[in-house]
Short mmCIF file of C-alpha atoms and ligand atoms in Angstrom, two decimals:
data_model
loop_
_atom_site.label_atom_id
_atom_site.label_comp_id
_atom_site.label_asym_id
_atom_site.label_seq_id
_atom_site.Cartn_x
_atom_site.Cartn_y
_atom_site.Cartn_z
CA MET A 186 180.18 109.07 -29.44
CA THR A 187 180.67 112.78 -30.21
CA ASP A 188 182.92 115.28 -28.52
CA THR A 189 180.81 118.17 -27.23
CA SER A 190 183.73 120.33 -26.06
CA GLY A 191 183.81 122.22 -29.37
CA LYS A 192 187.57 121.64 -29.63
CA SER A 193 188.99 120.98 -33.05
CA TRP A 194 192.19 118.91 -32.80
CA HIS A 195 195.13 119.75 -34.99
CA PHE A 196 197.82 117.14 -35.70
CA GLY A 197 200.37 116.83 -38.46
CA LEU A 198 203.34 115.07 -40.00
CA LEU A 199 206.66 116.82 -40.59
CA GLY A 200 208.93 115.29 -43.21
CA TYR A 201 210.04 115.39 -46.83
CA PRO A 202 208.91 114.07 -49.21
CA LEU A 203 205.54 112.84 -47.88
CA GLY A 204 204.18 110.97 -50.88
CA HIS A 205 202.16 108.01 -49.64
CA SER A 206 201.93 108.42 -45.88
CA PHE A 207 199.48 106.18 -44.00
CA SER A 208 199.47 108.57 -41.02
CA PRO A 209 196.60 110.87 -42.11
CA HIS A 210 194.36 107.81 -42.59
CA LEU A 211 195.32 106.25 -39.25
CA GLN A 212 194.87 109.47 -37.27
CA THR A 213 191.61 110.35 -39.02
CA ALA A 214 190.33 106.90 -38.08
CA ALA A 215 191.48 107.54 -34.49
CA LEU A 216 189.62 110.87 -34.36
CA LEU A 217 186.45 109.33 -35.79
CA GLY A 218 186.70 106.33 -33.48
CA THR A 219 186.92 108.53 -30.38
CA GLY A 220 184.25 110.98 -31.54
CA LEU A 221 186.78 113.83 -31.69
CA VAL A 222 186.80 116.53 -34.36
CA GLY A 223 190.03 117.55 -36.05
CA LYS A 224 192.46 117.37 -38.94
CA TYR A 225 195.83 115.83 -39.71
CA HIS A 226 198.00 118.03 -41.94
CA LEU A 227 201.06 117.14 -43.99
CA TYR A 228 203.97 119.54 -43.43
CA SER A 229 206.19 118.62 -46.34
CA LEU A 230 209.20 120.89 -45.82
CA PRO A 231 212.08 120.61 -48.31
CA PRO A 232 215.56 120.87 -46.76
CA GLU A 233 215.97 124.50 -47.92
CA GLU A 234 213.00 125.43 -45.68
CA VAL A 235 214.48 123.76 -42.61
CA ASN A 236 214.21 127.02 -40.62
CA SER A 237 210.39 126.84 -40.81
CA ILE A 238 210.63 123.83 -38.50
CA ILE A 239 211.21 126.17 -35.56
CA ASP A 240 207.99 128.11 -36.38
CA LEU A 241 206.10 124.83 -36.61
CA LEU A 242 207.48 123.61 -33.28
CA ASN A 243 206.50 126.90 -31.65
CA LEU A 244 202.91 126.25 -32.74
CA VAL A 245 203.05 122.95 -30.84
CA ARG A 246 204.60 124.66 -27.81
CA SER A 247 201.82 127.27 -27.79
CA GLY A 248 199.09 124.64 -28.20
CA GLU A 249 197.92 125.78 -31.65
CA ILE A 250 199.03 122.38 -32.95
CA ASP A 251 198.20 119.50 -30.58
CA GLY A 252 200.80 117.07 -31.86
CA LEU A 253 203.25 116.26 -34.61
CA ASN A 254 204.67 113.10 -36.08
CA VAL A 255 208.16 113.40 -37.53
CA THR A 256 209.64 111.32 -40.31
CA ILE A 257 212.67 111.26 -42.62
CA PRO A 258 214.75 113.48 -42.85
CA TYR A 259 213.86 115.35 -39.62
CA LYS A 260 213.81 112.68 -36.87
CA GLN A 261 217.19 113.87 -35.58
CA VAL A 262 217.14 117.43 -36.95
CA VAL A 263 214.39 118.44 -34.49
CA LEU A 264 216.28 117.23 -31.38
CA PRO A 265 218.06 120.52 -30.48
CA HIS A 266 214.77 122.43 -30.75
CA LEU A 267 212.89 120.33 -28.17
CA ASP A 268 212.79 121.07 -24.43
CA GLU A 269 212.67 117.45 -23.24
CA LEU A 270 213.07 113.95 -24.58
CA THR A 271 211.51 110.81 -23.17
CA SER A 272 214.09 108.25 -22.08
CA THR A 273 213.23 106.18 -25.18
CA ALA A 274 213.80 109.10 -27.58
CA ALA A 275 217.02 110.03 -25.77
CA GLY A 276 218.25 106.43 -25.95
CA ILE A 277 217.47 106.03 -29.65
CA GLY A 278 218.59 109.57 -30.50
CA ALA A 279 215.58 110.25 -32.73
CA VAL A 280 211.95 111.28 -32.28
CA ASN A 281 208.84 110.43 -34.28
CA THR A 282 206.27 112.12 -32.00
CA ILE A 283 206.15 115.63 -30.51
CA PHE A 284 203.68 117.11 -28.05
CA ALA A 285 203.61 119.88 -25.43
CA ARG A 286 202.97 119.61 -21.69
CA ALA A 287 202.31 123.03 -20.08
CA GLY A 288 204.39 124.82 -22.70
CA VAL A 289 207.24 122.28 -22.54
CA LEU A 290 207.96 120.69 -25.90
CA VAL A 291 208.52 116.94 -25.53
CA GLY A 292 209.86 114.45 -28.09
CA ASP A 293 209.19 110.71 -27.93
CA ASN A 294 209.94 107.72 -30.11
CA THR A 295 206.91 105.42 -30.31
CA ASP A 296 208.50 103.06 -32.88
CA ALA A 297 210.43 101.12 -30.23
CA PRO A 298 207.52 100.31 -27.86
CA ALA A 299 205.27 99.72 -30.88
CA PHE A 300 207.65 97.12 -32.31
CA LEU A 301 207.96 95.32 -28.99
CA ALA A 302 204.20 95.41 -28.29
CA ASP A 303 203.45 93.96 -31.72
CA LEU A 304 206.14 91.29 -31.38
CA VAL A 305 204.76 90.27 -27.99
CA SER A 306 201.18 90.21 -29.28
CA LYS A 307 202.15 88.05 -32.29
CA THR A 308 204.52 85.62 -30.55
CA GLY A 309 203.34 85.63 -26.95
CA TRP A 310 206.99 86.18 -25.88
CA ARG A 311 207.36 87.43 -22.31
CA ARG A 312 210.47 88.95 -20.84
CA ASP A 313 210.93 86.40 -18.09
CA ASP A 314 210.16 83.34 -20.19
CA PRO A 315 213.01 80.84 -20.03
CA TYR A 316 213.65 81.19 -23.77
CA PRO A 317 215.16 79.31 -25.43
CA ALA A 318 214.72 76.27 -23.20
CA THR A 319 218.36 76.45 -22.09
CA GLY A 320 217.54 79.71 -20.28
CA LYS A 321 219.95 81.68 -22.50
CA LEU A 322 219.15 85.16 -23.76
CA PRO A 323 216.87 85.18 -26.81
CA VAL A 324 218.88 86.11 -29.92
CA ALA A 325 217.76 88.41 -32.75
CA LEU A 326 219.20 89.09 -36.18
CA VAL A 327 218.26 92.59 -37.43
CA LEU A 328 218.81 93.43 -41.10
CA GLY A 329 219.59 97.14 -41.63
CA ALA A 330 221.22 99.79 -39.48
CA GLY A 331 219.15 102.90 -40.21
CA GLY A 332 216.57 104.76 -38.11
CA ALA A 333 214.02 101.94 -37.79
CA ALA A 334 216.76 99.40 -36.97
CA ARG A 335 217.96 101.71 -34.21
CA ALA A 336 214.47 101.69 -32.61
CA VAL A 337 214.19 97.89 -33.00
CA VAL A 338 217.65 97.23 -31.53
CA TYR A 339 216.93 99.60 -28.63
CA ALA A 340 213.59 97.87 -27.92
CA LEU A 341 215.07 94.37 -28.09
CA GLY A 342 218.18 95.26 -26.10
CA GLN A 343 216.12 96.89 -23.36
CA ALA A 344 213.89 93.82 -23.26
CA GLY A 345 216.87 91.51 -22.69
CA TRP A 346 217.64 90.28 -26.19
CA HIS A 347 221.09 89.57 -27.58
CA VAL A 348 221.18 91.37 -30.96
CA TRP A 349 223.17 90.96 -34.17
CA VAL A 350 222.89 93.91 -36.59
CA VAL A 351 223.49 93.21 -40.28
CA ALA A 352 224.58 96.37 -42.11
CA ARG A 353 225.64 96.79 -45.71
CA ARG A 354 228.08 99.46 -44.47
CA ILE A 355 229.87 98.08 -41.42
CA GLU A 356 230.65 101.61 -40.14
CA GLN A 357 226.89 102.29 -39.94
CA GLY A 358 226.40 99.11 -37.90
CA ARG A 359 229.26 100.05 -35.58
CA GLU A 360 227.91 103.57 -35.16
CA LEU A 361 224.49 102.15 -34.21
CA LEU A 362 225.96 99.90 -31.52
CA PHE A 363 228.25 102.67 -30.24
CA SER A 364 225.37 105.13 -29.85
CA LEU A 365 223.29 102.59 -27.87
CA ARG A 366 226.13 101.36 -25.64
CA HIS A 367 225.02 103.32 -22.55
CA HIS A 368 221.41 102.13 -22.86
CA ILE A 369 221.84 98.42 -23.56
CA SER A 370 223.73 96.06 -21.31
CA GLN A 371 223.07 92.94 -23.44
CA PRO A 372 225.64 91.74 -25.98
CA MET A 373 225.35 93.44 -29.40
CA HIS A 374 227.37 92.67 -32.54
CA THR A 375 227.44 93.86 -36.12
CA ILE A 376 228.41 92.14 -39.37
CA THR A 377 227.89 92.83 -43.07
CA PHE A 378 225.48 90.91 -45.30
CA ASP A 379 228.53 89.08 -46.73
CA GLY A 380 229.14 87.61 -43.28
CA LEU A 381 225.64 86.10 -42.98
CA PRO A 382 226.37 82.65 -44.50
CA VAL A 383 229.24 82.04 -42.07
CA LEU A 384 227.25 83.32 -39.08
CA CYS A 385 224.21 81.21 -39.98
CA ALA A 386 226.37 78.11 -40.52
CA ALA A 387 227.84 78.42 -37.06
CA VAL A 388 226.31 76.13 -34.45
CA ALA A 389 225.71 79.12 -32.19
CA PRO A 390 224.02 81.49 -32.03
CA LYS A 391 220.60 80.15 -32.83
CA PHE A 392 218.32 83.00 -33.90
CA ASP A 393 214.93 83.28 -32.24
CA LEU A 394 213.96 86.31 -34.32
CA LEU A 395 214.85 87.66 -37.78
CA VAL A 396 213.82 91.27 -38.49
CA ASN A 397 213.95 93.15 -41.78
CA ALA A 398 214.54 96.81 -40.93
CA THR A 399 215.64 97.77 -44.45
CA PRO A 400 213.21 99.19 -47.04
CA VAL A 401 214.01 96.29 -49.41
CA GLY A 402 210.84 94.70 -50.77
CA MET A 403 208.71 97.81 -50.37
CA SER A 404 206.31 98.67 -53.14
CA PRO A 405 207.12 99.07 -56.04
CA GLU A 406 210.27 96.86 -55.67
CA VAL A 407 208.10 93.97 -54.53
CA THR A 408 210.23 91.14 -55.92
CA HIS A 409 213.32 92.17 -53.92
CA SER A 410 214.33 90.58 -50.62
CA PRO A 411 217.08 91.65 -48.20
CA TRP A 412 217.88 87.97 -47.44
CA PRO A 413 220.80 86.59 -49.52
CA LYS A 414 219.84 84.26 -52.37
CA ASN A 415 220.83 80.64 -51.83
CA LEU A 416 220.99 81.01 -48.05
CA ASP A 417 218.41 79.15 -45.94
CA TYR A 418 216.62 81.05 -43.21
CA PRO A 419 217.68 80.09 -39.69
CA VAL A 420 215.54 77.22 -38.38
CA ASN A 421 212.67 77.87 -35.97
CA THR A 422 213.11 81.63 -36.17
CA TYR A 423 210.19 84.09 -36.05
CA VAL A 424 210.35 86.43 -39.06
CA TYR A 425 209.28 90.07 -38.73
CA ASP A 426 209.30 92.45 -41.71
CA LEU A 427 208.92 96.13 -40.83
CA VAL A 428 207.71 96.70 -44.39
CA TYR A 429 203.90 96.62 -44.59
CA ASN A 430 203.25 97.58 -48.20
CA PRO A 431 202.85 95.13 -49.88
CA PRO A 432 201.35 93.12 -46.98
CA GLU A 433 203.26 90.01 -48.06
CA THR A 434 206.80 90.86 -49.15
CA ALA A 435 209.12 88.49 -50.98
CA PHE A 436 211.02 88.16 -47.67
CA LEU A 437 207.84 87.04 -45.85
CA ARG A 438 206.70 84.78 -48.69
CA ALA A 439 209.99 82.88 -48.60
CA ALA A 440 209.79 82.64 -44.79
CA SER A 441 206.29 81.12 -44.96
CA ALA A 442 207.44 78.75 -47.71
CA SER A 443 210.19 77.61 -45.32
CA GLY A 444 207.54 76.84 -42.71
CA LEU A 445 208.43 79.79 -40.46
CA ARG A 446 205.97 81.96 -38.59
CA ALA A 447 206.10 85.50 -39.95
CA THR A 448 204.44 88.93 -39.84
CA ASN A 449 204.62 92.27 -41.60
CA GLY A 450 205.01 95.70 -39.96
CA LEU A 451 201.37 96.79 -40.09
CA GLY A 452 200.79 96.05 -36.41
CA MET A 453 203.82 98.16 -35.47
CA LEU A 454 202.64 100.98 -37.73
CA VAL A 455 199.22 101.05 -36.09
CA GLU A 456 200.67 100.83 -32.58
CA GLN A 457 203.18 103.69 -33.07
CA ALA A 458 200.31 105.85 -34.37
CA ALA A 459 198.06 104.80 -31.47
CA LEU A 460 200.72 105.72 -28.91
CA ALA A 461 201.17 109.14 -30.58
CA PHE A 462 197.40 109.75 -30.53
CA GLU A 463 197.34 108.91 -26.82
CA HIS A 464 200.15 111.42 -26.11
CA TRP A 465 198.27 114.13 -28.01
CA THR A 466 194.73 113.60 -26.72
CA GLY A 467 195.01 111.66 -23.46
CA ARG A 468 192.38 109.26 -24.88
CA THR A 469 192.74 105.54 -25.46
CA ALA A 470 193.32 105.07 -29.18
CA PRO A 471 190.76 102.94 -31.07
CA ARG A 472 193.32 100.44 -32.35
CA GLY A 473 190.74 98.25 -34.11
CA ALA A 474 189.44 101.17 -36.22
CA MET A 475 192.99 102.30 -36.98
CA HIS A 476 194.00 98.79 -38.02
CA ALA A 477 190.94 98.53 -40.29
CA ALA A 478 191.92 101.85 -41.92
CA ALA A 479 195.46 100.56 -42.53
CA ILE A 480 194.13 97.35 -44.09
CA ARG A 481 191.85 99.38 -46.39
CA ILE A 482 194.85 101.34 -47.68
CA THR A 483 197.04 98.29 -48.31
CA ASP A 484 194.11 96.55 -50.03
CA GLY A 485 193.52 99.66 -52.12
CA ASP A 486 197.20 99.90 -53.05
CA ALA A 487 197.33 96.21 -53.91
CA HIS A 488 194.42 96.68 -56.29
CA ALA A 489 195.70 99.98 -57.75
P1 NAP B 1795 216.67 104.32 -43.26
O1 NAP B 1795 216.97 105.15 -42.05
O2 NAP B 1795 216.89 104.89 -44.62
O3 NAP B 1795 217.55 102.97 -43.10
C1 NAP B 1795 217.49 101.92 -44.04
C2 NAP B 1795 218.56 100.89 -43.74
O4 NAP B 1795 218.45 99.84 -44.69
C3 NAP B 1795 219.98 101.45 -43.85
O5 NAP B 1795 220.84 100.76 -42.99
C4 NAP B 1795 220.30 101.10 -45.32
O6 NAP B 1795 221.68 101.06 -45.59
C5 NAP B 1795 219.70 99.73 -45.41
N1 NAP B 1795 219.45 99.33 -46.79
C6 NAP B 1795 218.80 100.05 -47.74
N2 NAP B 1795 218.78 99.35 -48.89
C7 NAP B 1795 219.44 98.20 -48.65
C8 NAP B 1795 219.76 97.08 -49.47
N3 NAP B 1795 219.42 97.01 -50.77
N4 NAP B 1795 220.43 96.05 -48.90
C9 NAP B 1795 220.81 96.11 -47.60
N5 NAP B 1795 220.55 97.15 -46.78
C10 NAP B 1795 219.86 98.18 -47.31
O7 NAP B 1795 215.16 103.83 -43.25
P2 NAP B 1795 214.29 103.48 -41.95
O8 NAP B 1795 213.61 104.69 -41.48
O9 NAP B 1795 215.17 102.74 -41.02
O10 NAP B 1795 213.16 102.52 -42.56
C11 NAP B 1795 213.45 101.18 -42.97
C12 NAP B 1795 212.15 100.48 -43.36
O11 NAP B 1795 211.37 100.30 -42.18
C13 NAP B 1795 211.27 101.27 -44.33
O12 NAP B 1795 210.70 100.37 -45.25
C14 NAP B 1795 210.19 101.86 -43.46
O13 NAP B 1795 208.97 102.06 -44.15
C15 NAP B 1795 210.05 100.75 -42.43
N6 NAP B 1795 209.48 101.22 -41.17
C16 NAP B 1795 208.34 100.64 -40.74
C17 NAP B 1795 207.78 101.03 -39.55
C18 NAP B 1795 206.51 100.38 -39.08
O14 NAP B 1795 205.84 100.95 -38.21
N7 NAP B 1795 206.19 99.19 -39.59
C19 NAP B 1795 208.36 102.04 -38.78
C20 NAP B 1795 209.56 102.62 -39.25
C21 NAP B 1795 210.10 102.21 -40.46
P3 NAP B 1795 222.36 102.34 -46.29
O15 NAP B 1795 222.37 103.44 -45.26
O16 NAP B 1795 223.69 101.85 -46.67
O17 NAP B 1795 221.49 102.72 -47.47
#
C-alpha cells in the first residue's frame, strides 16, 4: 500500500527534554503501515525558548506541520495559544495532541480515551455492567496526582467510576479533584500515601482497580515501587501500571506474585499515539504495527 498523492506528512513532538521518546518510532510505524510518506520531528525547546512555541503552532495552523504531540513541560503552556479545545482537553486542562481544521488550531487529550480503551480491552469491563455484583459504582485507587493521573481520573470519572487519588502532596490531590469538579459527578476523594494502610484496612471501599500514575519504577529505577512496603494489595483488584519501560515493573511483579491480574501502560501508549495519528491523517491507525514497534523498543532497551 503506497500513497500516490505525493504528499509528505510532517508531524512532531514538542517538549523538553526529549531523551528517549517512543513517539517517533510509533508514528513512523503508523506512516509505514498506512503507506504514507512523512517524518516525525522532535522539537526539544528549552524553557528559555518558550516564545518559539507560537511560531511552531502557526506552522500547524497554516498546514505546514500536519500535527503535533505535546509533552512535559508544555501540555498546559500551549492552552492559551490554541483556538479550540476538545471537551476532553478542556475537562483535563491539558493537551497532548494538536491539529488544525480549516485554519482553526485544535487541542485534544488522547491519554484519557486511550487509558479507558486499553482498560476495557484488557478487562472486558463495560459501563453498564452491574459491577461489583452489588450494583455499586466500581471503585478505583489512583496513585499519583500529576498530568497522567488527571487524564486517568477524568476518564474513570466520566465512565462512572468512584475514584480515590493518592498524592504524596495532599494539596496536589485536592487541586486535581477541584479542577475536575465540573466534569465529574461521581464521588472523588484524595488521601496521602501515609493514609493507604488505614484505607485498605477498612471494610469499604473495595477497590476494583489500582492504577500507578506516578513515574516510580521507570527505567533506570526499576527496583522501586510506589506501593508501600509491608502493605498487601487490595484483594481481587485489577492492577494497571502506566509505566511501560521496563515492561514488568516491580509494582506489576508484586501484583502478579499476589495472584492479581495486571498490565503495563504500553497499550495506552500505543492507543494515544493511534488516536493522534487519526486526528492528523483521517486514516485508521495500524495499531498492530505500532504495537509491534513499541515492543521492539522495550525489548531493545531491556537488552541494552
Ligand atoms: P507528572 O506530571 O510529573 O506527575 C507525577 C506524579 O507522581 C506527581 O503527582 C508526583 O508527585 C508523583 N510522584 C513522583 N514521584 C513519586 C514518588 N516517589 N512517590 C509518590 N508519588 C510520586 O508525570 P506524568 O506526566 O503524570 O507521568 C507519570 C507517569 O505516567 C510517567 O511514568 C509517564 O511516563 C507515565 N505515562 C504513561 C502514559 C502511557 O501512555 N502509558 C501516558 C502518560 C504518562 P510530586 O508532584 O510531588 O512529585
